[in-house]
């Protein structure tokens, strides 16, 4: 017995049993299978029960045959598509605006063609999604992402001054890669590129560009990532306003440059990127410095520094010469000499004044000493007088003040004598 997902290669030993097929799919067996003629109508009946649905997509392979239009309606974000047929009466009113790449909303009923086993959608109403509606959707998404802070300037990271490796996401064919690489290497020949060539429009653009951003962001050598393409119509650039792609760019840790070159409108990738470049060439000028300009700046900076240093030295030398020319610096002892002479004169004057005062004082002392000597008892003693004192030092003035036998002290000019009262 065969298993699900496998094809048995062994021979069928007996033909299917005769009789009516099983009523339910669960009752089928290898011995009692459903013939295709039995299954196909069941699928057709099941799909016929589905109600009509409004579905949106991008037109691809639009063709007309007699009174019918045939087209493929593909999803704008993922690689999925549906076959659609529509009567000419439903599309002729849009014929001048309808072409591959246009966005449509169709009202269609699914139909299963049992003979070929194919599924198509028969449309009875076709409406073109106008530019205004697409812009309104982008504006709505812009408001949501802006409220989350994904466009805040504070999230923007500065680009490295001189990245060694640049991650570049470009179309598989186009001039954007050449514009970025050639212009960047013309400015700084040593710069290296990690290039990822992807689809930049259509349903494959969102997953491929998102995957390329994530891959380059994981590479530790890549210092800046550039998403570049050479402009295009508004519809061509719709993937760069896709929410999933914008969120991948916002989550990128490596500085991101958007260079998809659309001037009329601003794709949301421009808003979330760390830097928006108007063209791939402009991106090349932003990510690496110009070696000739940097050399010129270095030369100018060196000349300015030399001129500033020379001017400073000249100014300081002029100031030094000015101060050196002043008398106090030309002959530093001038002020000291002046004060020295004054100090010397004052010292001599003080010495003379002190000598005069001392002489006057000496004469005055000598006069006073003579007066003291004249008035002193010693002068009287020199003339032969004596001073008689009792033992207690009392000067004796009356003989009645002593008694017979009392000791006395007699002071004369040259000394003292001891005596005793006798016959008082």
Coordinates of C-alpha atoms in Angstrom, one line a residue:
X1 CA 0.0 0.0 0.0
X2 CA 1.4 3.4 -0.9
X3 CA 2.0 6.1 1.7
X4 CA 1.1 9.8 1.6
X5 CA 3.8 11.8 -0.3
X6 CA 5.2 8.7 -2.0
X7 CA 4.6 6.9 -5.2
X8 CA 4.6 3.1 -5.0
X9 CA 6.7 1.5 -7.7
X10 CA 5.4 -2.0 -7.1
X11 CA 2.9 -3.5 -9.6
X12 CA -0.8 -3.4 -8.8
X13 CA -1.6 -7.0 -8.2
X14 CA -5.3 -6.7 -8.8
X15 CA -7.5 -4.2 -10.7
X16 CA -9.8 -1.9 -8.8
X17 CA -12.9 -3.6 -7.6
X18 CA -15.9 -3.2 -9.8
X19 CA -18.9 -1.2 -8.5
X20 CA -19.7 2.4 -7.6
X21 CA -16.8 4.5 -6.1
X22 CA -16.8 5.4 -2.4
X23 CA -19.1 8.2 -1.4
X24 CA -16.5 10.0 0.8
X25 CA -12.9 10.9 0.1
X26 CA -12.0 9.3 3.4
X27 CA -13.3 6.0 2.2
X28 CA -11.0 5.8 -0.9
X29 CA -8.3 3.1 -0.9
X30 CA -5.7 1.9 -3.4
X31 CA -8.2 -0.7 -4.4
X32 CA -11.2 1.6 -4.5
X33 CA -9.9 5.0 -5.7
X34 CA -11.9 7.9 -7.2
X35 CA -11.5 8.3 -10.9
X36 CA -10.6 11.8 -12.1
X37 CA -14.0 12.2 -13.7
X38 CA -15.5 11.7 -10.2
X39 CA -13.1 14.0 -8.3
X40 CA -13.0 17.0 -10.8
X41 CA -16.8 17.7 -10.6
X42 CA -16.7 17.5 -6.8
X43 CA -13.9 20.1 -6.7
X44 CA -15.9 22.2 -9.2
X45 CA -19.1 21.9 -7.1
X46 CA -17.2 22.9 -3.9
X47 CA -15.5 25.9 -5.5
X48 CA -18.8 27.0 -7.1
X49 CA -20.3 27.4 -3.6
X50 CA -17.7 30.1 -2.8
X51 CA -19.1 33.6 -3.0
X52 CA -17.5 36.3 -5.2
X53 CA -14.7 38.2 -3.6
X54 CA -13.0 41.5 -4.1
X55 CA -9.2 40.9 -4.6
X56 CA -6.4 43.3 -5.2
X57 CA -3.1 42.8 -7.1
X58 CA -0.8 43.9 -9.8
X59 CA -1.5 43.3 -13.4
X60 CA 0.8 41.0 -15.4
X61 CA 0.5 39.5 -18.9
X62 CA -2.6 41.5 -19.9
X63 CA -4.0 40.1 -23.2
X64 CA -7.2 40.3 -25.1
X65 CA -8.8 37.7 -27.3
X66 CA -12.1 38.5 -28.9
X67 CA -14.4 39.8 -26.2
X68 CA -12.4 38.6 -23.2
X69 CA -9.4 39.8 -21.4
X70 CA -6.9 37.5 -19.8
X71 CA -4.5 38.6 -17.1
X72 CA -2.4 37.5 -14.1
X73 CA -3.1 39.2 -10.9
X74 CA -0.1 38.9 -8.6
X75 CA 0.5 40.0 -5.0
X76 CA 2.5 43.1 -4.6
X77 CA 4.6 41.7 -1.7
X78 CA 4.9 37.9 -2.2
X79 CA 5.4 35.8 -5.2
X80 CA 1.8 34.6 -5.6
X81 CA -0.6 35.1 -8.5
X82 CA -4.0 34.2 -9.7
X83 CA -5.4 33.8 -13.3
X84 CA -8.3 36.2 -14.0
X85 CA -10.6 36.5 -17.0
X86 CA -12.9 39.5 -17.5
X87 CA -15.3 40.6 -20.3
X88 CA -14.2 43.4 -22.5
X89 CA -17.1 45.5 -21.3
X90 CA -15.6 45.5 -17.8
X91 CA -12.2 46.6 -18.9
X92 CA -12.6 48.7 -22.0
X93 CA -13.4 51.8 -19.8
X94 CA -9.9 51.4 -18.3
X95 CA -8.1 50.3 -21.4
X96 CA -6.2 53.6 -21.8
X97 CA -4.9 53.4 -18.2
X98 CA -4.5 49.6 -17.9
X99 CA -1.1 48.0 -18.5
X100 CA 1.3 45.6 -16.9
X101 CA 2.2 46.9 -13.5
X102 CA -1.1 48.6 -12.8
X103 CA -2.9 47.9 -9.5
X104 CA -6.4 46.5 -9.8
X105 CA -9.2 45.6 -7.5
X106 CA -11.5 43.0 -9.2
X107 CA -14.8 41.5 -8.2
X108 CA -14.5 37.9 -9.3
X109 CA -15.9 34.4 -8.7
X110 CA -13.6 31.4 -8.6
X111 CA -14.1 28.8 -11.3
X112 CA -12.6 25.4 -11.5
X113 CA -12.3 24.0 -15.1
X114 CA -12.7 20.3 -14.6
X115 CA -11.4 19.4 -18.0
X116 CA -8.0 20.9 -17.5
X117 CA -8.0 21.0 -13.7
X118 CA -7.2 24.7 -13.5
X119 CA -8.6 27.4 -11.3
X120 CA -9.4 30.9 -12.6
X121 CA -11.3 33.9 -11.4
X122 CA -14.1 35.3 -13.6
X123 CA -14.3 39.0 -13.0
X124 CA -17.4 41.1 -13.5
X125 CA -16.2 44.4 -12.1
X126 CA -12.7 45.8 -12.4
X127 CA -11.5 49.0 -10.7
X128 CA -8.1 50.7 -11.1
X129 CA -6.4 51.5 -7.8
X130 CA -5.5 55.2 -8.4
X131 CA -2.4 57.0 -7.3
X132 CA -4.4 58.9 -4.7
X133 CA -5.5 55.8 -3.0
X134 CA -2.0 54.3 -3.0
X135 CA -0.7 57.6 -1.5
X136 CA -3.4 57.5 1.1
X137 CA -2.4 54.0 2.1
X138 CA 1.2 55.0 2.4
X139 CA 0.3 58.1 4.4
X140 CA -1.7 55.9 6.8
X141 CA 1.2 53.5 7.2
X142 CA 3.5 56.5 7.6
X143 CA 1.4 57.8 10.5
X144 CA 1.5 54.4 12.2
X145 CA 5.3 54.0 11.9
X146 CA 5.8 57.6 12.9
X147 CA 3.8 57.1 16.0
X148 CA 6.1 54.2 16.9
X149 CA 9.1 56.6 16.6
X150 CA 10.7 54.9 13.6
X151 CA 11.4 58.2 11.9
X152 CA 12.7 60.1 14.9
X153 CA 16.0 62.1 14.2
X154 CA 17.3 60.7 17.5
X155 CA 17.4 57.2 15.9
X156 CA 19.6 58.4 13.0
X157 CA 23.2 57.1 13.3
X158 CA 26.1 59.0 11.8
X159 CA 27.9 57.4 8.9
X160 CA 31.5 56.3 9.5
X161 CA 34.1 58.8 8.2
X162 CA 36.0 56.3 6.1
X163 CA 34.3 52.8 5.9
X164 CA 36.6 50.0 4.8
X165 CA 33.7 47.8 3.5
X166 CA 30.4 49.1 2.1
X167 CA 27.4 46.9 1.7
X168 CA 25.6 47.6 -1.6
X169 CA 22.1 46.4 -2.5
X170 CA 21.3 47.0 -6.2
X171 CA 19.3 45.6 -9.1
X172 CA 20.6 42.6 -10.9
X173 CA 21.0 44.8 -14.0
X174 CA 21.2 48.5 -14.1
X175 CA 23.4 51.5 -13.7
X176 CA 23.0 52.0 -10.0
X177 CA 25.8 49.6 -9.1
X178 CA 28.2 51.2 -11.5
X179 CA 27.3 54.7 -10.3
X180 CA 28.0 53.9 -6.7
X181 CA 31.1 51.8 -7.1
X182 CA 32.9 53.9 -9.8
X183 CA 32.2 57.2 -8.0
X184 CA 33.1 55.9 -4.6
X185 CA 36.4 54.4 -5.8
X186 CA 37.2 57.6 -7.7
X187 CA 37.0 59.4 -4.4
X188 CA 38.7 56.8 -2.3
X189 CA 40.3 53.9 -4.2
X190 CA 40.8 51.6 -1.2
X191 CA 37.1 51.2 -0.4
X192 CA 35.7 47.7 -0.7
X193 CA 32.1 46.6 -1.5
X194 CA 30.0 43.6 -0.5
X195 CA 27.4 43.7 -3.3
X196 CA 24.0 41.9 -3.2
X197 CA 22.1 41.9 -6.5
X198 CA 18.4 41.6 -6.0
X199 CA 15.0 42.3 -7.5
X200 CA 14.2 46.0 -6.8
X201 CA 10.6 46.0 -8.1
X202 CA 7.7 43.7 -8.2
X203 CA 6.5 41.1 -5.7
X204 CA 10.0 39.6 -5.2
X205 CA 11.5 43.0 -4.2
X206 CA 10.4 43.1 -0.6
X207 CA 11.7 39.7 0.5
X208 CA 14.9 39.9 -1.5
X209 CA 15.8 43.4 -0.4
X210 CA 14.8 42.6 3.2
X211 CA 17.0 39.5 3.2
X212 CA 19.9 41.4 1.7
X213 CA 19.7 44.1 4.4
X214 CA 19.6 41.5 7.2
X215 CA 22.5 39.5 5.7
X216 CA 24.7 42.6 5.3
X217 CA 23.8 43.7 8.8
X218 CA 25.1 40.5 10.2
X219 CA 28.4 40.9 8.4
X220 CA 30.8 42.5 11.0
X221 CA 33.0 43.8 8.2
X222 CA 30.3 46.0 6.7
X223 CA 30.3 49.5 8.2
X224 CA 27.5 51.1 6.1
X225 CA 24.7 49.7 3.9
X226 CA 23.5 51.4 0.7
X227 CA 20.2 50.5 -1.0
X228 CA 20.3 51.9 -4.5
X229 CA 18.3 51.9 -7.7
X230 CA 18.0 54.3 -10.6
X231 CA 14.7 55.8 -9.8
X232 CA 11.5 54.6 -11.4
X233 CA 7.8 55.2 -11.5
X234 CA 5.7 55.5 -8.3
X235 CA 4.4 52.0 -8.8
X236 CA 7.9 50.6 -9.3
X237 CA 8.9 52.1 -5.9
X238 CA 6.0 50.8 -3.9
X239 CA 8.1 47.9 -2.4
X240 CA 10.2 50.6 -0.7
X241 CA 7.1 51.8 1.2
X242 CA 6.2 48.2 2.3
X243 CA 5.8 47.9 6.1
X244 CA 7.8 44.7 6.4
X245 CA 10.7 46.1 4.4
X246 CA 10.6 49.4 6.4
X247 CA 10.7 47.5 9.7
X248 CA 13.7 45.4 8.6
X249 CA 15.5 48.7 7.7
X250 CA 14.6 50.2 11.1
X251 CA 15.9 47.2 12.9
X252 CA 19.2 47.3 11.0
X253 CA 22.1 48.1 13.4
X254 CA 24.5 49.2 10.6
X255 CA 24.0 52.7 9.3
X256 CA 21.7 52.6 6.3
X257 CA 21.6 54.9 3.2
X258 CA 18.6 55.0 1.0
X259 CA 19.5 56.0 -2.6
X260 CA 16.5 54.9 -4.7
X261 CA 16.3 58.2 -6.5
X262 CA 12.7 59.4 -6.5
X263 CA 12.2 63.1 -6.2
X264 CA 8.4 63.5 -6.6
X265 CA 7.5 61.3 -3.7
X266 CA 9.3 60.1 -0.6
X267 CA 9.2 56.3 -0.1
X268 CA 9.1 55.3 3.6
X269 CA 12.5 53.7 3.3
X270 CA 13.9 57.3 2.9
X271 CA 12.4 58.3 6.2
X272 CA 13.6 55.3 8.3
X273 CA 17.1 55.3 6.7
X274 CA 19.9 57.0 8.6
X275 CA 20.6 59.1 5.4
X276 CA 18.7 59.8 2.3
X277 CA 20.7 60.3 -0.9
X278 CA 19.0 61.7 -4.0
X279 CA 20.8 59.4 -6.4
X280 CA 23.2 56.5 -6.3
X281 CA 26.0 59.0 -7.4
X282 CA 25.0 61.2 -4.4
X283 CA 25.2 58.2 -2.1
X284 CA 28.8 57.5 -3.3
X285 CA 29.7 61.0 -2.4
X286 CA 28.1 60.7 1.0
X287 CA 29.6 57.4 2.1
X288 CA 33.3 58.0 1.4
X289 CA 35.4 61.2 1.5
X290 CA 37.1 62.6 -1.6
X291 CA 40.9 61.9 -1.2
X292 CA 41.8 65.1 -3.2
X293 CA 39.4 67.2 -1.1
X294 CA 40.8 65.7 2.1
X295 CA 44.4 66.4 1.0
X296 CA 43.4 70.0 0.1
X297 CA 41.7 70.3 3.6
X298 CA 44.9 69.0 5.3
X299 CA 47.0 71.4 3.3
X300 CA 44.7 74.3 4.2
X301 CA 44.6 73.3 7.8
X302 CA 48.4 73.0 7.9
X303 CA 48.7 76.5 6.3
X304 CA 46.2 78.0 8.7
X305 CA 47.9 76.4 11.7
X306 CA 51.3 77.7 10.6
X307 CA 49.9 81.2 10.0
X308 CA 48.2 81.1 13.4
X309 CA 51.4 79.9 15.1
X310 CA 53.5 82.6 13.3
X311 CA 51.0 85.3 14.2
X312 CA 51.0 84.2 17.8
X313 CA 54.8 84.1 18.0
X314 CA 55.0 87.5 16.3
X315 CA 52.5 88.9 18.8
X316 CA 54.3 87.5 21.8
X317 CA 57.7 88.7 20.5
X318 CA 56.3 92.2 20.0
X319 CA 54.9 92.2 23.6
X320 CA 58.2 90.8 24.9
X321 CA 60.1 93.5 23.1
X322 CA 57.7 96.2 24.5
X323 CA 58.3 95.0 28.0
X324 CA 62.0 94.7 27.6
X325 CA 62.2 98.3 26.3
X326 CA 60.8 99.7 29.5
X327 CA 63.4 101.3 31.9
X328 CA 62.5 99.0 34.7
X329 CA 63.5 96.0 32.6
X330 CA 66.2 97.7 30.6
X331 CA 68.0 98.6 34.0
X332 CA 66.2 96.5 36.7
X333 CA 68.3 98.1 39.5
X334 CA 67.0 101.7 38.8
X335 CA 64.1 101.5 41.3
X336 CA 66.2 99.6 43.8
X337 CA 69.1 102.1 43.5
X338 CA 66.7 105.0 44.2
X339 CA 65.3 103.3 47.3
X340 CA 68.8 102.3 48.4
X341 CA 70.0 106.0 48.3
X342 CA 66.9 107.0 50.3
X343 CA 67.4 104.2 52.8
X344 CA 71.1 105.3 53.2
X345 CA 70.2 108.9 53.7
X346 CA 67.5 108.0 56.2
X347 CA 69.9 105.7 58.1
X348 CA 72.6 108.5 58.3
X349 CA 70.0 111.0 59.4
X350 CA 68.8 108.6 62.1
X351 CA 72.3 107.9 63.2
X352 CA 73.0 111.6 63.6
X353 CA 69.7 112.2 65.4
X354 CA 70.4 109.3 67.7
X355 CA 74.0 110.6 68.4
X356 CA 72.7 114.1 69.2
X357 CA 70.0 112.7 71.4
X358 CA 72.5 110.5 73.2
X359 CA 74.9 113.5 73.8
X360 CA 72.1 115.6 75.1
X361 CA 71.0 112.8 77.3
X362 CA 74.5 112.2 78.6
X363 CA 74.9 115.9 79.5
X364 CA 71.6 115.9 81.2
X365 CA 72.4 112.8 83.1
X366 CA 75.8 114.3 84.2
X367 CA 74.0 117.5 85.4
X368 CA 71.4 115.5 87.3
X369 CA 74.1 113.3 88.8
X370 CA 76.0 116.5 90.0
X371 CA 72.8 117.7 91.6
X372 CA 72.1 114.4 93.2
X373 CA 75.6 114.2 94.6
X374 CA 75.3 117.8 95.9
X375 CA 72.1 116.8 97.7
X376 CA 73.3 113.4 98.8
X377 CA 74.3 112.7 102.5
X378 CA 77.5 111.2 101.1
X379 CA 78.7 114.7 100.3
X380 CA 78.1 115.7 103.9
X381 CA 80.0 112.7 105.1
X382 CA 82.9 113.7 102.8
X383 CA 83.1 116.9 104.7
X384 CA 83.8 115.0 108.0
X385 CA 80.3 114.4 109.3
X386 CA 79.0 111.1 110.5
X387 CA 75.6 109.4 110.7
X388 CA 74.9 107.6 114.0
X389 CA 72.2 104.8 113.8
X390 CA 70.8 102.5 116.4
X391 CA 71.0 98.8 115.8
X392 CA 67.6 98.8 114.1
X393 CA 68.8 101.4 111.6
X394 CA 67.1 104.4 113.2
X395 CA 69.1 107.5 112.7
X396 CA 69.9 108.9 116.1
X397 CA 69.0 112.5 116.6
X398 CA 68.7 112.8 120.4
X399 CA 70.9 111.2 123.1
X400 CA 67.8 110.5 125.0
X401 CA 66.8 108.0 122.3
X402 CA 69.5 105.5 123.6
X403 CA 70.5 104.0 126.8
X404 CA 73.8 103.2 128.3
X405 CA 75.2 100.1 126.7
X406 CA 73.1 100.3 123.5
X407 CA 75.0 99.3 120.3
X408 CA 75.5 102.0 117.7
X409 CA 76.5 102.1 114.0
X410 CA 78.5 105.1 113.0
X411 CA 78.6 105.7 109.2
X412 CA 81.4 107.9 107.8
X413 CA 82.4 108.7 104.3
X414 CA 84.7 105.7 103.9
X415 CA 82.7 103.1 105.8
X416 CA 81.1 102.2 109.1
X417 CA 82.1 101.9 112.7
X418 CA 80.6 99.9 115.6
X419 CA 80.2 101.7 118.9
X420 CA 78.4 101.3 122.2
X421 CA 76.8 104.0 124.4
X422 CA 78.6 104.7 127.6
X423 CA 77.7 107.3 130.1
X424 CA 74.5 108.5 128.5

